Amino acid sequence: MVMAPSAIAIDHQETTVLNDNKVDYLDNNHGVESDVTGFASKALIKKVLHEHIARVNVDTCEPGEEDAFYVADLGEVYRQHLRWKINLARVKPFYAVKCNPDTEVLRLLAKLGTGFDCASRAEIDMVLGLGVAPSRIIYAQPCKTKSYLRHARKVGVTLMTFDNSDELRKIKDCYPEAELVLRILTDDSTSLCRLSAKYGASLHDAKDLLRLAKDLELNIVGVSFHVGSGASDPNSFGKAVMDARFVFDQAAELGYDLKLLDVGGGFVDETFEMFAGNLHEALEEHFPSHVRVIGEPGRYYTSNAFTLATNVIARREVAGDNEGENAYMLYLNDGVYGNFSNIIFDHQHPIPQILSAAAAADEMVEYSIWGPTCDGIDVITDQIYLPGVINIGDWLFFENMGAYTKCSATKFNGYNDDHEVVYISSEPGASALLGY
Ligand SMILES: *Cc1c(COP(=O)(O)O)cnc(C)c1O
């Protein structure tokens, strides 16, 4: 469902829900770095969440009307794009579709002119279906399905990664004119989501692979890496860039003139400026300006843009941690088999906040928060203190739910894996591009 943004204009009174005395009114400041815009976005999201839940009465509604739902602020995606441009002007983003293949997100990014990192036939077709030229796609899956390779050739997606000799022979067989990017290993020992056990050629193997590619008369155009997601070492990009430089030089010895460096994904909102600064310096130092640089950010673009609202469907009173005090187990209508799949697959810890509670109060109460399926693994929060006693029918919401959530949800136990998204835009630029 696309909601007309004109119907949800921000009025000044509404912003008092933020309880933040730094913001006592909102002006029309749409600057990228403006806190005011961020606050306006939060106020707008809250307003839309409340409008939606006001239409649901759990005592009379049809099954599913109380389902969890998202509010997606595409203005946030737009702001992240500008922030990328400011910090990494040299690096063209190829959005990693797997992280959130939402059609409105893809449509906005297509209009903003990004490229796309696709890893399967369906992702390639989804992006091409938006009218994006095949030259704006990198097939960034080092171990590809043969029939998908033939499909990529048919639709004209030429740029792709590889990291082993069997893949080179496969490509020779199915798509000899493809433009190949050698994915190398990185030291991802400080990352939350590590990838190097599965993908990437070691620097030691790189030379043999380049030699084999030469023998097979394949077209190597560049080098890629992925430092893993949630890296804690700010120099992880710097080290990977130096390794890529080493492979560029090895390739030159074999007569290849590489022209593309792909710095992968793993950029995180909170630490973006620090990691981008480190990457920018390393690029300036090791790669002359004629080398084209692309990146594959996923979560960076979408995690903040999606807020999830869930309904409390059941409750159990138990003994609390503090002697003499009760605690509650709350059961929500969404869990780790649904949109909270990011807890299992992406090592995230979503934070519950109260959206609406009939018995609002100040004193803190202890809770554990569970999903709806019959599996004991389906727990969202082991322990948290929230103000007041939350009842069945109340709503909780979770911010930063835009990456590796909906796309990896299942239908386990008969629950929905396709929750409604209410789209809004807190940025006139994004609204204009999307026609909102
Ligand atoms: C998953 C993935 C990405 C995106 O990772 P984020 O952490 O979402 O930025 C980029 N490139 C490749 C090859 C990936 O597998």
Coordinates of C-alpha atoms and ligand atoms in Angstrom, one line a residue:
M1 CA 0.0 0.0 0.0
V2 CA 1.3 3.4 -0.9
M3 CA 0.1 6.2 1.2
A4 CA -0.2 9.7 -0.2
P5 CA 2.3 11.7 1.9
S6 CA 0.1 14.8 1.6
A7 CA -2.3 13.0 3.9
I8 CA 0.3 12.8 6.6
A9 CA 1.8 16.3 6.7
I10 CA 3.7 17.0 9.9
D11 CA 2.0 19.5 12.1
H12 CA 4.0 21.3 14.8
Q13 CA 2.1 20.0 17.8
E14 CA 2.7 16.4 16.7
T15 CA 6.4 16.7 17.4
T16 CA 5.9 17.0 21.1
V17 CA 5.6 13.2 21.2
L18 CA 9.3 13.2 20.8
N19 CA 9.7 14.6 24.4
D20 CA 12.9 16.2 23.2
N21 CA 13.3 19.8 24.2
K22 CA 15.9 20.4 21.5
V23 CA 13.1 20.3 19.0
D24 CA 10.2 22.5 19.9
Y25 CA 9.1 23.1 16.3
L26 CA 10.0 21.8 12.9
D27 CA 11.1 24.1 10.1
N28 CA 11.5 23.1 6.5
N29 CA 15.1 22.2 6.9
H30 CA 15.7 19.3 4.6
G31 CA 19.5 19.4 4.8
V32 CA 21.2 16.0 4.7
E33 CA 23.0 16.4 8.0
S34 CA 20.2 18.1 9.8
D35 CA 19.0 16.5 13.1
V36 CA 15.8 18.3 12.6
T37 CA 15.0 16.2 9.5
G38 CA 15.8 13.0 11.4
F39 CA 13.4 14.0 14.2
A40 CA 10.7 15.0 11.7
S41 CA 11.1 11.5 10.2
K42 CA 10.6 9.9 13.6
A43 CA 7.5 12.0 14.3
L44 CA 6.0 11.2 10.9
I45 CA 6.6 7.4 11.4
K46 CA 5.0 7.5 14.9
K47 CA 2.0 9.3 13.5
V48 CA 1.5 6.7 10.7
L49 CA 2.0 3.9 13.2
H50 CA -0.7 5.3 15.4
E51 CA -3.1 5.9 12.5
H52 CA -2.7 2.3 11.5
I53 CA -3.3 0.7 14.9
A54 CA -6.2 3.0 15.6
R55 CA -8.1 1.1 12.8
V56 CA -7.5 -2.3 14.5
N57 CA -9.7 -3.5 17.4
V58 CA -8.3 -6.9 18.5
D59 CA -11.6 -7.7 20.2
T60 CA -13.6 -7.6 17.0
C61 CA -11.2 -7.8 14.0
E62 CA -10.8 -10.5 11.4
P63 CA -7.8 -12.9 11.7
G64 CA -4.7 -11.1 10.4
E65 CA -6.0 -7.5 10.7
E66 CA -3.8 -7.2 13.9
D67 CA -0.8 -8.6 12.0
A68 CA 2.6 -6.9 12.4
F69 CA 3.3 -4.2 9.8
Y70 CA 6.0 -1.9 8.7
V71 CA 6.3 1.8 8.1
A72 CA 9.0 2.5 5.6
D73 CA 10.4 6.0 5.3
L74 CA 12.0 6.2 1.9
G75 CA 13.3 9.7 2.8
E76 CA 15.8 7.8 5.0
V77 CA 17.1 5.8 2.1
Y78 CA 17.4 9.1 0.2
R79 CA 19.4 10.7 3.0
Q80 CA 21.7 7.7 3.2
H81 CA 22.4 8.1 -0.5
L82 CA 23.4 11.7 -0.1
R83 CA 25.5 10.8 2.9
W84 CA 27.3 8.2 0.8
K85 CA 27.9 10.7 -2.0
I86 CA 29.4 13.2 0.5
N87 CA 31.8 10.7 2.1
L88 CA 32.6 8.3 -0.8
A89 CA 32.2 10.4 -3.9
R90 CA 34.6 8.1 -5.8
V91 CA 32.7 4.9 -5.0
K92 CA 29.6 4.1 -7.0
P93 CA 27.2 2.1 -4.8
F94 CA 25.7 -1.1 -6.2
Y95 CA 22.9 -1.8 -3.7
A96 CA 23.0 -5.4 -2.3
V97 CA 19.5 -6.5 -3.2
K98 CA 19.5 -9.5 -0.9
C99 CA 19.4 -7.3 2.2
N100 CA 15.9 -5.9 1.4
P101 CA 14.4 -6.4 -2.1
D102 CA 11.5 -4.1 -1.4
T103 CA 10.2 -2.8 -4.7
E104 CA 9.8 0.8 -3.5
V105 CA 13.4 0.8 -2.2
L106 CA 14.6 -0.6 -5.5
R107 CA 12.5 1.8 -7.5
L108 CA 14.0 4.8 -5.5
L109 CA 17.6 3.6 -5.9
A110 CA 17.0 3.0 -9.6
K111 CA 15.9 6.6 -9.9
L112 CA 18.9 7.8 -7.8
G113 CA 21.1 6.1 -10.3
T114 CA 22.8 3.4 -8.2
G115 CA 23.9 0.1 -9.5
F116 CA 22.7 -3.2 -8.0
D117 CA 24.5 -6.3 -6.6
C118 CA 22.4 -9.3 -7.5
A119 CA 23.2 -12.9 -6.5
S120 CA 20.5 -14.9 -8.2
R121 CA 18.4 -15.1 -11.3
A122 CA 15.3 -13.7 -9.5
E123 CA 17.3 -10.7 -8.1
I124 CA 18.6 -10.0 -11.6
D125 CA 15.1 -10.1 -13.1
M126 CA 13.6 -8.0 -10.4
V127 CA 16.2 -5.2 -11.1
L128 CA 15.9 -5.5 -14.9
G129 CA 12.1 -5.3 -14.4
L130 CA 12.5 -1.8 -13.1
G131 CA 14.0 -0.7 -16.4
V132 CA 17.6 -0.7 -15.1
A133 CA 20.2 -1.4 -17.8
P134 CA 22.1 -4.7 -17.4
S135 CA 25.4 -2.7 -17.2
R136 CA 24.2 -1.4 -13.8
I137 CA 24.2 -4.9 -12.3
I138 CA 27.0 -6.9 -10.9
Y139 CA 26.3 -10.6 -10.5
A140 CA 28.2 -10.8 -7.2
Q141 CA 28.0 -14.4 -6.4
P142 CA 31.3 -16.2 -6.7
C143 CA 29.6 -19.7 -7.0
K144 CA 26.9 -19.4 -9.5
T145 CA 24.2 -21.8 -10.8
K146 CA 25.0 -22.8 -14.4
S147 CA 21.5 -22.1 -15.7
Y148 CA 21.6 -18.6 -14.0
L149 CA 24.9 -17.9 -15.8
R150 CA 23.2 -18.7 -19.1
H151 CA 20.4 -16.5 -18.1
A152 CA 22.8 -13.6 -17.3
R153 CA 24.3 -14.0 -20.7
K154 CA 20.9 -13.9 -22.4
V155 CA 19.8 -10.7 -20.6
G156 CA 23.2 -9.0 -21.0
V157 CA 24.5 -8.9 -17.4
T158 CA 28.3 -9.2 -18.1
L159 CA 30.0 -8.2 -14.8
M160 CA 30.4 -11.0 -12.2
T161 CA 32.6 -12.2 -9.4
F162 CA 34.5 -15.6 -9.1
D163 CA 37.0 -17.0 -6.6
N164 CA 38.0 -20.5 -7.7
S165 CA 39.2 -22.5 -10.7
D166 CA 36.1 -24.6 -11.1
E167 CA 34.1 -21.4 -11.5
L168 CA 36.5 -20.1 -14.1
R169 CA 36.0 -23.4 -16.1
K170 CA 32.2 -23.1 -15.7
I171 CA 32.3 -19.5 -17.0
K172 CA 34.5 -20.5 -19.9
D173 CA 31.8 -23.1 -20.7
C174 CA 28.7 -20.9 -20.3
Y175 CA 29.7 -17.3 -20.7
P176 CA 33.3 -16.9 -22.1
E177 CA 32.9 -13.2 -22.8
A178 CA 31.9 -12.2 -19.2
E179 CA 33.8 -9.5 -17.4
L180 CA 35.3 -11.2 -14.3
V181 CA 36.1 -9.7 -10.9
L182 CA 38.3 -11.8 -8.7
R183 CA 37.0 -11.9 -5.1
I184 CA 39.8 -12.1 -2.6
L185 CA 39.7 -13.1 1.1
T186 CA 39.8 -10.5 3.8
D187 CA 40.7 -10.6 7.4
D188 CA 37.2 -10.5 8.8
S189 CA 38.1 -11.7 12.3
T190 CA 36.5 -8.6 13.9
S191 CA 33.2 -8.8 11.9
L192 CA 29.8 -9.9 13.3
C193 CA 28.9 -11.6 10.0
R194 CA 32.0 -13.4 8.7
L195 CA 32.1 -14.5 5.1
S196 CA 35.7 -15.5 4.5
A197 CA 35.2 -19.1 5.5
K198 CA 32.8 -19.4 2.5
Y199 CA 34.0 -17.1 -0.2
G200 CA 37.2 -15.4 -1.4
A201 CA 40.5 -16.5 -2.9
S202 CA 43.6 -16.2 -0.7
L203 CA 46.4 -13.9 -2.0
H204 CA 48.4 -17.1 -2.4
D205 CA 45.8 -18.6 -4.8
A206 CA 45.1 -15.4 -6.6
K207 CA 48.1 -15.6 -8.9
D208 CA 47.3 -19.2 -10.0
L209 CA 43.7 -18.2 -10.7
L210 CA 44.8 -15.2 -12.8
R211 CA 47.2 -17.5 -14.7
L212 CA 44.4 -20.0 -15.3
A213 CA 42.1 -17.2 -16.5
K214 CA 44.9 -16.1 -18.9
D215 CA 45.2 -19.7 -20.2
L216 CA 41.4 -19.9 -20.7
E217 CA 41.5 -16.5 -22.5
L218 CA 39.0 -15.1 -20.0
N219 CA 38.4 -11.4 -19.4
I220 CA 39.5 -10.4 -15.9
V221 CA 38.5 -6.7 -15.3
G222 CA 39.0 -6.3 -11.5
V223 CA 39.2 -7.3 -7.9
S224 CA 36.5 -7.4 -5.2
F225 CA 36.4 -8.1 -1.5
H226 CA 33.8 -8.0 1.3
V227 CA 35.2 -7.2 4.8
G228 CA 32.2 -8.8 6.5
S229 CA 29.3 -7.0 8.1
G230 CA 29.6 -5.2 11.4
A231 CA 33.4 -5.0 11.3
S232 CA 34.8 -3.4 14.4
D233 CA 38.3 -2.7 13.1
P234 CA 38.1 0.7 11.3
N235 CA 41.1 -0.3 9.3
S236 CA 39.5 -3.4 7.8
F237 CA 38.9 -1.5 4.5
G238 CA 42.4 -0.1 4.5
K239 CA 43.9 -3.6 4.8
A240 CA 41.6 -5.0 2.1
V241 CA 42.4 -2.2 -0.3
M242 CA 46.2 -2.9 0.1
D243 CA 45.5 -6.6 -0.6
A244 CA 43.5 -5.7 -3.7
R245 CA 46.5 -3.5 -4.8
F246 CA 48.8 -6.5 -4.4
V247 CA 46.5 -8.5 -6.7
F248 CA 46.2 -5.7 -9.2
D249 CA 50.1 -5.7 -9.4
Q250 CA 50.2 -9.5 -9.8
A251 CA 47.6 -9.3 -12.6
A252 CA 49.7 -6.6 -14.3
E253 CA 52.7 -9.0 -14.3
L254 CA 50.5 -11.5 -16.3
G255 CA 49.5 -8.8 -18.7
Y256 CA 46.1 -7.9 -17.4
D257 CA 45.3 -4.2 -17.0
L258 CA 42.6 -4.2 -14.3
K259 CA 40.2 -1.3 -14.2
L260 CA 37.7 -2.0 -11.5
L261 CA 37.9 -2.3 -7.7
D262 CA 34.8 -3.5 -5.9
V263 CA 35.0 -2.7 -2.1
G264 CA 31.9 -4.8 -1.2
G265 CA 29.4 -4.1 1.6
G266 CA 29.4 -4.2 5.4
F267 CA 28.9 -0.4 5.9
V268 CA 26.9 0.3 9.1
D269 CA 25.0 3.4 9.8
E270 CA 26.6 4.2 13.2
T271 CA 30.2 3.9 12.1
F272 CA 29.8 4.9 8.5
E273 CA 31.9 8.2 8.5
M274 CA 34.8 6.4 10.3
F275 CA 34.9 3.5 7.9
A276 CA 34.3 5.6 4.8
G277 CA 37.1 7.9 5.9
N278 CA 39.5 5.0 6.2
L279 CA 38.4 3.6 2.9
H280 CA 38.7 6.9 1.1
E281 CA 42.2 7.5 2.3
A282 CA 43.3 4.0 1.3
L283 CA 41.8 4.4 -2.2
E284 CA 43.6 7.7 -2.6
E285 CA 46.9 6.2 -1.6
H286 CA 46.8 2.9 -3.5
F287 CA 44.5 3.4 -6.5
P288 CA 45.0 6.1 -9.2
S289 CA 41.8 7.9 -10.3
H290 CA 41.5 5.9 -13.6
V291 CA 40.5 2.8 -11.6
R292 CA 36.8 2.7 -11.3
V293 CA 35.6 1.9 -7.8
I294 CA 32.2 0.4 -6.8
G295 CA 30.8 -0.8 -3.5
E296 CA 28.0 -3.1 -2.5
P297 CA 26.3 -1.5 0.5
G298 CA 23.2 -3.3 1.7
R299 CA 22.1 -2.6 5.3
Y300 CA 23.6 0.9 5.2
Y301 CA 20.8 2.0 2.8
T302 CA 17.8 0.3 4.5
S303 CA 18.2 -0.7 8.1
N304 CA 17.0 2.7 9.5
A305 CA 14.3 3.1 7.0
F306 CA 11.9 0.4 8.3
T307 CA 10.1 0.4 11.6
L308 CA 8.1 -2.7 12.6
A309 CA 4.9 -2.6 14.8
T310 CA 3.8 -5.8 16.5
N311 CA 0.8 -6.7 18.6
V312 CA 0.9 -8.4 22.0
I313 CA -1.2 -11.5 21.6
A314 CA -0.6 -13.2 25.0
R315 CA 1.0 -12.7 28.3
R316 CA 2.2 -14.8 31.3
E317 CA 3.0 -13.5 34.7
V318 CA 6.1 -15.0 36.3
A319 CA 8.5 -14.3 39.2
G320 CA 10.9 -11.5 38.4
D321 CA 14.6 -11.2 38.9
N322 CA 14.1 -8.7 41.7
E323 CA 12.7 -10.4 44.8
G324 CA 9.0 -9.7 45.4
E325 CA 8.5 -8.2 42.0
N326 CA 6.6 -9.8 39.1
A327 CA 7.8 -10.0 35.6
Y328 CA 5.8 -10.8 32.4
M329 CA 6.5 -12.9 29.4
L330 CA 4.9 -11.2 26.4
Y331 CA 4.1 -13.1 23.2
L332 CA 4.0 -11.1 20.0
N333 CA 2.5 -11.9 16.7
D334 CA 5.9 -11.8 15.0
G335 CA 9.1 -13.6 15.9
V336 CA 12.4 -15.1 14.7
Y337 CA 10.7 -17.2 12.1
G338 CA 9.1 -14.0 10.8
N339 CA 10.5 -10.5 10.5
F340 CA 12.9 -11.0 13.5
S341 CA 14.9 -13.5 11.3
N342 CA 17.6 -10.9 11.7
I343 CA 18.2 -12.2 15.2
I344 CA 19.1 -15.6 13.9
F345 CA 20.7 -14.8 10.6
D346 CA 22.2 -11.4 11.2
H347 CA 23.2 -11.3 14.9
Q348 CA 20.9 -8.4 15.6
H349 CA 19.3 -7.4 18.9
P350 CA 16.1 -5.4 18.0
I351 CA 15.0 -3.2 20.9
P352 CA 11.3 -3.1 21.8
Q353 CA 9.6 0.2 22.5
I354 CA 6.0 0.8 23.6
L355 CA 3.8 2.1 20.8
S356 CA 0.5 2.1 22.7
A357 CA -0.3 0.7 26.1
A358 CA -3.7 1.0 27.7
A359 CA -2.2 1.2 31.2
A360 CA 0.7 3.6 30.7
A361 CA 2.7 4.2 33.9
D362 CA 6.2 5.4 34.9
E363 CA 7.6 2.6 37.0
M364 CA 9.8 0.1 35.2
V365 CA 8.5 -3.5 34.8
E366 CA 10.6 -6.6 33.8
Y367 CA 9.7 -8.4 30.6
S368 CA 10.9 -11.2 28.3
I369 CA 9.6 -11.0 24.7
W370 CA 8.7 -14.0 22.6
G371 CA 7.5 -14.8 19.1
P372 CA 4.2 -16.6 18.3
T373 CA 5.5 -20.0 17.1
C374 CA 5.6 -23.2 19.2
D375 CA 9.4 -23.3 19.1
G376 CA 11.5 -22.4 22.2
I377 CA 14.1 -20.7 20.0
D378 CA 11.5 -18.1 19.1
V379 CA 12.6 -15.4 21.6
I380 CA 13.1 -11.7 20.7
T381 CA 14.4 -10.2 24.0
D382 CA 15.6 -12.2 27.0
Q383 CA 15.1 -9.4 29.5
I384 CA 14.1 -5.8 29.3
Y385 CA 12.6 -3.2 31.6
L386 CA 9.8 -1.1 30.1
P387 CA 7.5 1.5 31.8
G388 CA 4.2 0.2 33.1
V389 CA 2.3 -3.0 32.7
I390 CA 1.7 -4.0 29.1
N391 CA -1.5 -5.9 28.3
I392 CA -2.8 -8.2 25.6
G393 CA -3.8 -6.1 22.6
D394 CA -1.1 -3.4 23.2
W395 CA 1.4 -2.7 20.5
L396 CA 5.2 -2.6 20.6
F397 CA 7.5 -1.2 17.9
F398 CA 11.1 -1.8 16.8
E399 CA 13.2 0.6 14.8
N400 CA 16.0 -0.3 12.4
M401 CA 14.2 -3.3 11.0
G402 CA 15.0 -2.7 7.3
A403 CA 17.8 -5.2 6.6
Y404 CA 17.7 -9.0 6.6
T405 CA 14.3 -9.1 8.2
K406 CA 11.3 -9.5 5.9
C407 CA 13.3 -11.1 3.1
S408 CA 14.3 -14.0 5.3
A409 CA 11.0 -14.5 7.1
T410 CA 9.3 -17.9 6.8
K411 CA 5.7 -19.2 7.0
F412 CA 6.6 -21.6 9.8
N413 CA 3.7 -22.7 12.0
G414 CA 1.2 -21.1 9.5
Y415 CA 2.2 -17.5 10.3
N416 CA 2.3 -14.8 7.6
D417 CA 5.7 -14.0 5.9
D418 CA 4.4 -11.1 3.9
H419 CA 3.6 -8.2 6.1
E420 CA 2.1 -4.9 5.0
V421 CA 4.4 -2.0 4.4
V422 CA 3.1 1.5 4.7
Y423 CA 5.4 3.7 2.6
I424 CA 6.1 7.3 3.5
S425 CA 8.7 9.9 2.6
S426 CA 10.1 12.5 4.9
E427 CA 12.2 14.0 2.0
P428 CA 10.7 16.1 -0.8
G429 CA 13.5 14.9 -3.1
A430 CA 12.5 11.3 -2.5
S431 CA 8.8 12.0 -2.8
A432 CA 9.4 13.7 -6.2
L433 CA 11.3 10.8 -7.6
L434 CA 8.7 8.3 -6.4
G435 CA 5.7 10.3 -7.3
Y436 CA 4.3 10.2 -3.8
Ligands
LIG1 C1 25.6 -9.5 1.7 C2 26.5 -9.0 0.8 C3 26.6 -7.6 0.7 C4 25.9 -6.6 1.6 O1 26.3 -6.6 2.9 P1 25.8 -5.5 3.9 O2 26.4 -6.0 5.2 O3 24.3 -5.6 3.9 O4 26.3 -4.2 3.5 C5 27.5 -7.0 -0.3 N1 28.2 -7.9 -1.1 C6 28.2 -9.2 -1.0 C7 29.0 -10.0 -1.9 C8 27.3 -9.8 0.0 O5 27.3 -11.1 0.1

